Short mmCIF file of C-alpha atoms in Angstrom, two decimals:
data_model
loop_
_atom_site.label_atom_id
_atom_site.label_comp_id
_atom_site.label_asym_id
_atom_site.label_seq_id
_atom_site.Cartn_x
_atom_site.Cartn_y
_atom_site.Cartn_z
CA UNK A 27 110.94 99.93 57.42
CA UNK A 28 113.18 99.31 60.43
CA UNK A 29 116.63 98.07 59.53
CA UNK A 30 119.62 98.81 61.79
CA UNK A 31 121.74 101.63 60.46
CA UNK A 32 124.99 101.30 62.29
CA UNK A 33 128.60 100.47 61.49
CA UNK A 34 130.28 101.15 58.17
CA UNK A 35 130.80 98.19 55.85
CA UNK A 36 133.55 95.76 56.76
CA UNK A 37 133.95 94.83 53.11
CA UNK A 38 131.92 95.67 50.07
CA UNK A 39 132.38 95.69 46.31
CA UNK A 40 132.70 99.36 45.53
CA UNK A 41 132.26 101.16 42.28
CA UNK A 42 131.65 104.74 41.28
CA UNK A 43 130.58 103.70 37.80
CA UNK A 44 126.93 104.17 36.91
CA UNK A 45 125.56 102.72 33.70
CA UNK A 46 125.16 105.51 31.17
CA UNK A 47 121.54 105.42 30.00
CA UNK A 48 119.94 105.28 27.57
CA UNK A 49 121.30 101.81 26.93
CA UNK A 50 119.18 99.05 25.40
CA UNK A 51 116.82 98.24 28.27
CA UNK A 52 116.84 94.57 29.32
CA UNK A 53 113.53 92.90 28.64
CA UNK A 54 113.67 89.65 30.61
CA UNK A 55 112.63 90.13 34.24
CA UNK A 56 113.95 93.68 34.52
CA UNK A 57 115.37 94.22 38.03
CA UNK A 58 117.15 96.95 40.00
CA UNK A 59 120.33 95.21 41.12
CA UNK A 60 122.87 96.68 43.53
CA UNK A 61 126.43 95.69 42.61
CA UNK A 62 128.32 97.90 45.05
CA UNK A 63 128.44 101.32 46.63
CA UNK A 64 126.64 103.79 44.34
CA UNK A 65 126.39 101.09 41.66
CA UNK A 66 122.72 100.36 41.01
CA UNK A 67 122.02 98.74 37.65
CA UNK A 68 118.92 97.83 35.68
CA UNK A 69 119.45 94.37 34.27
CA UNK A 70 117.80 91.08 33.46
CA UNK A 71 117.68 88.48 36.20
CA UNK A 72 116.53 84.88 35.81
CA UNK A 73 112.77 84.62 35.38
CA UNK A 74 111.33 82.24 37.99
CA UNK A 75 110.23 79.02 36.29
CA UNK A 76 107.79 76.22 37.03
CA UNK A 77 107.36 74.16 39.03
CA UNK A 78 107.18 76.59 41.92
CA UNK A 79 108.27 75.42 45.38
CA UNK A 80 105.30 74.01 47.31
CA UNK A 81 103.44 76.71 49.22
CA UNK A 82 104.81 79.53 47.04
CA UNK A 83 103.30 81.88 44.46
CA UNK A 84 104.73 83.58 41.39
CA UNK A 85 104.01 87.29 41.49
CA UNK A 86 103.97 90.12 38.97
CA UNK A 87 105.29 93.00 41.06
CA UNK A 88 103.30 96.22 40.77
CA UNK A 89 104.37 98.94 43.28
CA UNK A 90 107.54 99.08 45.37
CA UNK A 91 108.33 101.81 47.90
CA UNK A 92 111.91 102.94 48.43
CA UNK A 93 112.89 102.63 52.08
CA UNK A 94 115.75 104.40 53.83
CA UNK A 95 117.44 101.01 54.18
CA UNK A 96 117.44 100.56 50.38
CA UNK A 97 119.13 103.94 50.02
CA UNK A 98 121.62 103.10 52.78
CA UNK A 99 122.68 99.86 51.07
CA UNK A 100 123.09 101.84 47.85
CA UNK A 101 125.24 104.56 49.43
CA UNK A 102 127.17 102.49 52.01
CA UNK A 103 127.01 98.85 50.89
CA UNK A 104 126.05 97.66 54.35
CA UNK A 105 123.79 98.12 57.33
CA UNK A 106 125.38 96.91 60.53
CA UNK A 107 126.48 93.30 60.12
CA UNK A 108 124.53 92.90 56.87
CA UNK A 109 127.17 93.51 54.21
CA UNK A 110 126.71 93.39 50.44
CA UNK A 111 129.23 90.89 49.07
CA UNK A 112 127.50 89.96 45.81
CA UNK A 113 124.89 91.58 43.54
CA UNK A 114 121.47 91.90 45.19
CA UNK A 115 118.07 93.06 43.94
CA UNK A 116 116.77 95.87 46.16
CA UNK A 117 113.22 96.54 47.41
CA UNK A 118 111.03 95.16 50.20
CA UNK A 119 107.91 97.36 50.31
CA UNK A 120 105.90 95.68 47.59
CA UNK A 121 102.53 94.74 46.15
CA UNK A 122 101.79 92.37 43.30
CA UNK A 123 99.37 90.30 41.24
CA UNK A 124 99.42 86.53 41.57
CA UNK A 125 100.49 84.92 38.28
CA UNK A 126 100.76 81.28 39.34
CA UNK A 127 100.23 79.25 42.52
CA UNK A 128 102.37 76.36 43.68
CA UNK A 129 101.32 73.03 45.10
CA UNK A 130 99.47 73.22 48.39
CA UNK A 131 98.59 76.91 48.21
CA UNK A 132 95.16 77.70 49.63
CA UNK A 133 93.35 81.03 49.70
CA UNK A 134 95.15 82.57 46.73
CA UNK A 135 94.48 82.21 43.01
CA UNK A 136 95.79 83.59 39.75
CA UNK A 137 94.74 87.24 39.38
CA UNK A 138 94.53 87.99 43.09
CA UNK A 139 96.06 91.29 44.21
CA UNK A 140 98.34 91.02 47.25
CA UNK A 141 100.57 92.88 49.67
CA UNK A 142 103.87 91.14 50.36
CA UNK A 143 105.23 90.77 53.88
CA UNK A 144 108.95 90.66 53.06
CA UNK A 145 110.35 88.75 56.04
CA UNK A 146 110.01 84.96 56.10
CA UNK A 147 111.17 83.22 59.31
CA UNK A 148 112.20 79.60 59.89
CA UNK A 149 108.82 78.82 61.50
CA UNK A 150 110.29 76.24 63.91
CA UNK A 151 112.50 78.07 66.45
CA UNK A 152 111.38 79.24 69.87
CA UNK A 153 110.76 82.78 68.67
CA UNK A 154 108.65 81.62 65.73
CA UNK A 155 106.62 79.22 67.85
CA UNK A 156 106.30 81.81 70.58
CA UNK A 157 104.83 84.45 68.27
CA UNK A 158 107.86 86.73 67.95
CA UNK A 159 109.00 85.58 64.53
CA UNK A 160 110.51 89.00 63.80
CA UNK A 161 113.33 87.96 66.15
CA UNK A 162 114.01 84.67 64.32
CA UNK A 163 117.77 84.26 63.84
CA UNK A 164 117.18 82.60 60.47
CA UNK A 165 114.89 85.31 59.11
CA UNK A 166 115.06 85.70 55.33
CA UNK A 167 114.17 89.32 54.61
CA UNK A 168 113.89 90.83 51.14
CA UNK A 169 116.85 93.06 50.18
CA UNK A 170 118.85 92.19 53.28
CA UNK A 171 122.07 90.53 52.11
CA UNK A 172 122.27 87.97 50.69
CA UNK A 173 118.50 87.79 50.01
CA UNK A 174 117.21 89.38 46.80
CA UNK A 175 114.42 91.92 47.06
CA UNK A 176 111.27 92.63 45.09
CA UNK A 177 112.29 95.55 42.84
CA UNK A 178 111.79 93.35 39.80
CA UNK A 179 109.10 92.23 37.35
CA UNK A 180 108.59 88.65 38.58
CA UNK A 181 109.10 87.39 42.11
CA UNK A 182 108.44 84.15 44.04
CA UNK A 183 107.30 84.31 47.68
CA UNK A 184 105.64 82.05 50.27
CA UNK A 185 101.88 82.31 49.89
CA UNK A 186 101.21 82.69 53.62
CA UNK A 187 103.24 85.92 53.62
CA UNK A 188 101.11 87.37 50.82
CA UNK A 189 97.93 89.15 51.92
CA UNK A 190 95.02 89.46 49.53
CA UNK A 191 93.81 93.05 49.20
CA UNK A 192 90.30 94.20 48.30
CA UNK A 193 89.66 95.92 44.98
CA UNK A 194 89.39 99.40 46.48
CA UNK A 195 92.92 99.27 47.96
CA UNK A 196 95.48 100.44 45.40
CA UNK A 197 98.79 98.75 44.68
CA UNK A 198 100.57 101.79 46.15
CA UNK A 199 98.49 101.51 49.31
CA UNK A 200 99.24 97.79 49.52
CA UNK A 201 103.00 98.38 49.20
CA UNK A 202 102.83 100.87 52.06
CA UNK A 203 101.40 98.25 54.40
CA UNK A 204 105.08 97.48 55.06
CA UNK A 205 105.98 100.78 56.78
CA UNK A 206 102.47 100.93 58.26
CA UNK A 207 103.15 97.56 59.91
CA UNK A 208 106.14 99.16 61.64
CA UNK A 209 103.66 101.68 63.07
CA UNK A 210 101.32 98.92 64.19
CA UNK A 211 104.09 97.02 65.96
CA UNK A 212 105.71 100.11 67.49
CA UNK A 213 102.43 101.43 68.89
CA UNK A 214 101.71 97.95 70.27
CA UNK A 215 105.09 97.93 72.01
CA UNK A 216 104.42 101.45 73.30
CA UNK A 217 101.00 100.52 74.67
CA UNK A 218 99.15 103.22 72.72
CA UNK A 219 95.42 103.02 73.43
CA UNK A 220 92.26 105.07 73.66
CA UNK A 221 93.09 108.42 75.28
CA UNK A 222 96.89 108.11 75.12
CA UNK A 223 99.06 111.14 74.60
CA UNK A 224 101.90 110.39 72.20
CA UNK A 225 105.13 112.02 71.07
CA UNK A 226 106.65 110.92 67.77
CA UNK A 227 110.21 112.00 66.98
CA UNK A 228 110.64 112.21 63.21
CA UNK A 229 108.13 112.90 60.43
CA UNK A 230 109.47 110.66 57.70
CA UNK A 231 107.45 107.72 56.42
CA UNK A 232 107.89 105.70 59.62
CA UNK A 233 107.03 108.64 61.86
CA UNK A 234 103.92 109.36 59.80
CA UNK A 235 102.94 105.68 59.88
CA UNK A 236 103.13 105.78 63.66
CA UNK A 237 101.11 109.01 63.71
CA UNK A 238 98.18 107.65 61.73
CA UNK A 239 98.27 104.33 63.61
CA UNK A 240 98.27 106.04 67.01
CA UNK A 241 95.29 108.15 65.97
CA UNK A 242 93.48 105.09 64.61
CA UNK A 243 93.99 103.41 67.99
CA UNK A 244 92.33 106.34 69.74
CA UNK A 245 95.23 108.47 70.93
CA UNK A 246 93.82 111.74 72.22
CA UNK A 247 96.75 113.90 71.11
CA UNK A 248 99.89 113.23 69.09
CA UNK A 249 102.81 115.66 68.92
CA UNK A 250 105.45 115.27 66.20
CA UNK A 251 108.97 116.67 66.05
CA UNK A 252 111.28 117.05 63.05
CA UNK A 253 113.83 119.50 61.65
CA UNK A 254 111.94 120.01 58.36
CA UNK A 255 108.90 122.30 58.23
CA UNK A 256 107.59 120.61 55.08
CA UNK A 257 107.42 117.23 56.77
CA UNK A 258 105.86 118.76 59.87
CA UNK A 259 103.17 120.31 57.67
CA UNK A 260 102.35 116.84 56.34
CA UNK A 261 102.15 115.53 59.90
CA UNK A 262 99.78 118.36 60.80
CA UNK A 263 97.59 117.55 57.80
CA UNK A 264 97.41 113.91 58.94
CA UNK A 265 96.09 114.87 62.37
CA UNK A 266 99.02 115.80 64.60
CA UNK A 267 97.75 117.96 67.45
CA UNK A 268 101.08 119.77 67.65
CA UNK A 269 104.27 119.95 65.61
CA UNK A 270 107.62 121.22 66.87
CA UNK A 271 110.65 122.07 64.74
CA UNK A 272 113.57 120.99 66.94
CA UNK A 273 116.41 122.14 64.69
CA UNK A 274 119.17 123.58 66.86
CA UNK A 275 117.38 122.80 70.12
CA UNK A 276 118.90 120.82 72.96
CA UNK A 277 117.14 117.63 74.01
CA UNK A 278 115.69 119.25 77.13
CA UNK A 279 114.51 122.34 75.24
CA UNK A 280 112.85 120.16 72.62
CA UNK A 281 111.19 118.04 75.30
CA UNK A 282 109.97 121.14 77.14
CA UNK A 283 108.44 122.46 73.92
CA UNK A 284 106.64 119.18 73.35
CA UNK A 285 105.40 118.98 76.93
CA UNK A 286 103.99 122.49 76.63
CA UNK A 287 102.21 121.54 73.41
CA UNK A 288 100.55 118.39 74.76
CA UNK A 289 97.41 118.31 76.92
CA UNK A 290 98.36 118.03 80.57
CA UNK A 291 101.14 120.56 80.24
CA UNK A 292 104.36 119.49 81.88
CA UNK A 293 103.40 115.87 82.58
CA UNK A 294 104.85 114.52 79.32
CA UNK A 295 103.62 111.90 76.87
CA UNK A 296 102.24 108.50 77.85
CA UNK A 297 104.11 106.97 74.90
CA UNK A 298 107.09 108.23 72.91
CA UNK A 299 108.05 106.69 69.56
CA UNK A 300 111.55 107.61 68.39
CA UNK A 301 111.85 107.25 64.61
CA UNK A 302 115.03 109.13 63.68
CA UNK A 303 118.02 107.28 65.10
CA UNK A 304 119.54 110.61 66.14
CA UNK A 305 121.14 110.68 69.58
CA UNK A 306 119.59 114.03 70.53
CA UNK A 307 116.15 112.76 69.52
CA UNK A 308 116.52 109.68 71.73
CA UNK A 309 117.38 111.95 74.65
CA UNK A 310 114.38 114.14 73.78
CA UNK A 311 112.23 111.00 73.81
CA UNK A 312 113.29 110.12 77.36
CA UNK A 313 112.86 113.68 78.66
CA UNK A 314 109.54 114.02 76.84
CA UNK A 315 107.97 110.91 78.38
CA UNK A 316 105.82 111.25 81.46
CA UNK A 317 106.97 109.51 84.65
CA UNK A 318 105.92 105.90 84.29
CA UNK A 319 105.67 106.30 80.50
CA UNK A 320 107.18 104.27 77.67
CA UNK A 321 109.78 105.08 75.01
CA UNK A 322 110.10 102.76 72.03
CA UNK A 323 113.19 102.95 69.85
CA UNK A 324 112.33 102.48 66.17
CA UNK A 325 114.98 104.60 64.47
CA UNK A 326 118.38 102.93 64.18
CA UNK A 327 121.43 105.14 64.41
CA UNK A 328 124.92 104.67 65.83
CA UNK A 329 125.55 101.35 67.58
CA UNK A 330 126.45 103.18 70.82
CA UNK A 331 124.74 106.39 71.94
CA UNK A 332 124.58 108.57 75.03
CA UNK A 333 121.11 108.33 76.60
CA UNK A 334 119.87 109.88 79.88
CA UNK A 335 119.19 106.51 81.49
CA UNK A 336 119.34 107.87 85.02
CA UNK A 337 116.41 110.16 84.22
CA UNK A 338 114.54 107.17 82.79
CA UNK A 339 115.37 105.01 85.80
CA UNK A 340 114.41 107.58 88.44
CA UNK A 341 111.09 108.26 86.69
CA UNK A 342 110.40 104.61 85.76
CA UNK A 343 110.33 105.34 82.04
CA UNK A 344 110.47 102.06 80.14
CA UNK A 345 112.79 102.07 77.10
CA UNK A 346 111.87 99.31 74.64
CA UNK A 347 113.34 98.12 71.40
CA UNK A 348 111.39 97.66 68.18
CA UNK A 349 112.60 95.50 65.31
CA UNK A 350 110.48 95.49 62.16
CA UNK A 351 107.08 93.99 63.07
CA UNK A 352 105.30 90.76 63.92
CA UNK A 353 101.75 89.68 63.05
CA UNK A 354 101.06 93.27 62.02
CA UNK A 355 100.13 93.00 58.35
CA UNK A 356 96.52 91.90 58.96
CA UNK A 357 95.95 94.90 61.25
CA UNK A 358 97.64 97.29 58.82
CA UNK A 359 95.53 95.96 55.95
CA UNK A 360 92.33 96.26 57.99
CA UNK A 361 93.10 99.91 58.81
CA UNK A 362 93.68 100.76 55.15
CA UNK A 363 90.76 98.72 53.82
CA UNK A 364 88.36 100.23 56.36
CA UNK A 365 89.49 103.76 55.58
CA UNK A 366 90.91 104.36 59.06
CA UNK A 367 94.18 105.57 57.51
CA UNK A 368 95.17 106.87 54.07
CA UNK A 369 98.78 105.84 53.52
CA UNK A 370 98.73 107.12 49.94
CA UNK A 371 99.13 110.61 51.40
CA UNK A 372 102.72 109.60 52.19
CA UNK A 373 103.50 109.22 48.47
CA UNK A 374 105.16 112.27 46.96
CA UNK A 375 106.89 110.83 43.86
CA UNK A 376 106.33 107.94 41.41
CA UNK A 377 108.72 106.50 38.82
CA UNK A 378 108.71 103.59 36.40
CA UNK A 379 111.13 100.73 37.04
CA UNK A 380 113.15 101.89 34.03
CA UNK A 381 113.87 105.12 35.97
CA UNK A 382 114.90 103.39 39.21
CA UNK A 383 118.24 105.20 39.50
CA UNK A 384 116.47 108.57 39.25
CA UNK A 385 113.97 107.38 41.85
CA UNK A 386 116.77 106.48 44.25
CA UNK A 387 118.44 109.86 43.72
CA UNK A 388 115.14 111.54 44.63
CA UNK A 389 114.73 109.42 47.76
CA UNK A 390 118.34 110.08 48.82
CA UNK A 391 118.29 113.86 48.40
CA UNK A 392 114.68 114.49 49.38
CA UNK A 393 114.35 116.61 46.26
CA UNK A 394 110.95 118.19 45.80
CA UNK A 395 109.97 117.45 49.40
CA UNK A 396 110.17 113.70 48.84
CA UNK A 397 108.76 111.54 51.62
CA UNK A 398 107.78 108.24 50.02
CA UNK A 399 109.00 107.44 46.52
CA UNK A 400 107.16 104.64 44.69
CA UNK A 401 108.49 102.63 41.75
CA UNK A 402 105.93 101.17 39.35
CA UNK A 403 107.19 97.75 38.21
CA UNK A 404 104.29 96.94 35.89
CA UNK A 405 105.10 96.43 32.21
CA UNK A 406 102.28 98.61 30.91
#
């Protein structure tokens, strides 16, 4: 998921106290609620009640993926200008079963299995009407303060941002449509098409989502960089033509290694997708692009970074921003449903909702080679 990771919190309730489990586990709408820095608690939150708002559905949440943004809110209490000032339920990569439908809902019924697109725009501004609703200034996005997320038992969401999934798509796979949608949007912005050569910086969930999407779109060769051999091995298993460990390398050295690994030798990649937020990786992205190529910036790091813009300008390398995704869920779902991509290969760890704190620790430390950690919110 693509949230900006930038300035430290301006103000945030901070606590080093963690609940000491086992305590009696709350039973009513169990939720993972962030109260402050390093203060994630399992507690009861109000169960949504009837009547539902028109156009909304009540959902029984099934699978929720932990995103880097969830971990960042937990460890820092803020991401850029989004600052935690009151308790907030985490989670935005989610799938669910429809429990009840509100007035005016069409196309969904009780018992349907759905993937949840977590960002709901105003629908009326110029961006929304123009088809770029991801840029809506009034966007309400799950687990972005002050909006509660979906790491809970019961959740209410607009029906038109819930996508019905076929029986053969698992709840885990449906939850991972969220990061996969980032790949769909980023590769769209990068112009990836049949025969493209692509460089992806970073082999975390978002990097891997871009890898499988680029290949599904017909990219002829995709190179992936990272500083972790385990993650690069996963990228290789998912179809990367080349992997390069760039630990300790300068940006130019890393770019030269990538250029040597891609077909066409020193020409560089048609499209570069930067998924780390690291300054050196962004420089590698520019140097690794062919003249006339495109760099898209997905990873969010420091608010101000040093980038070789003169190199980009003299070689007409376009540098484009990417923020979340827009109209990407249907494409992501089609790729998964048709078997074009297998996002479940991203999943390395699963926990029950009752073990959410342990799940977050695993996601934060990367213990056991963690890439994507899933929390099962079902009551069974």
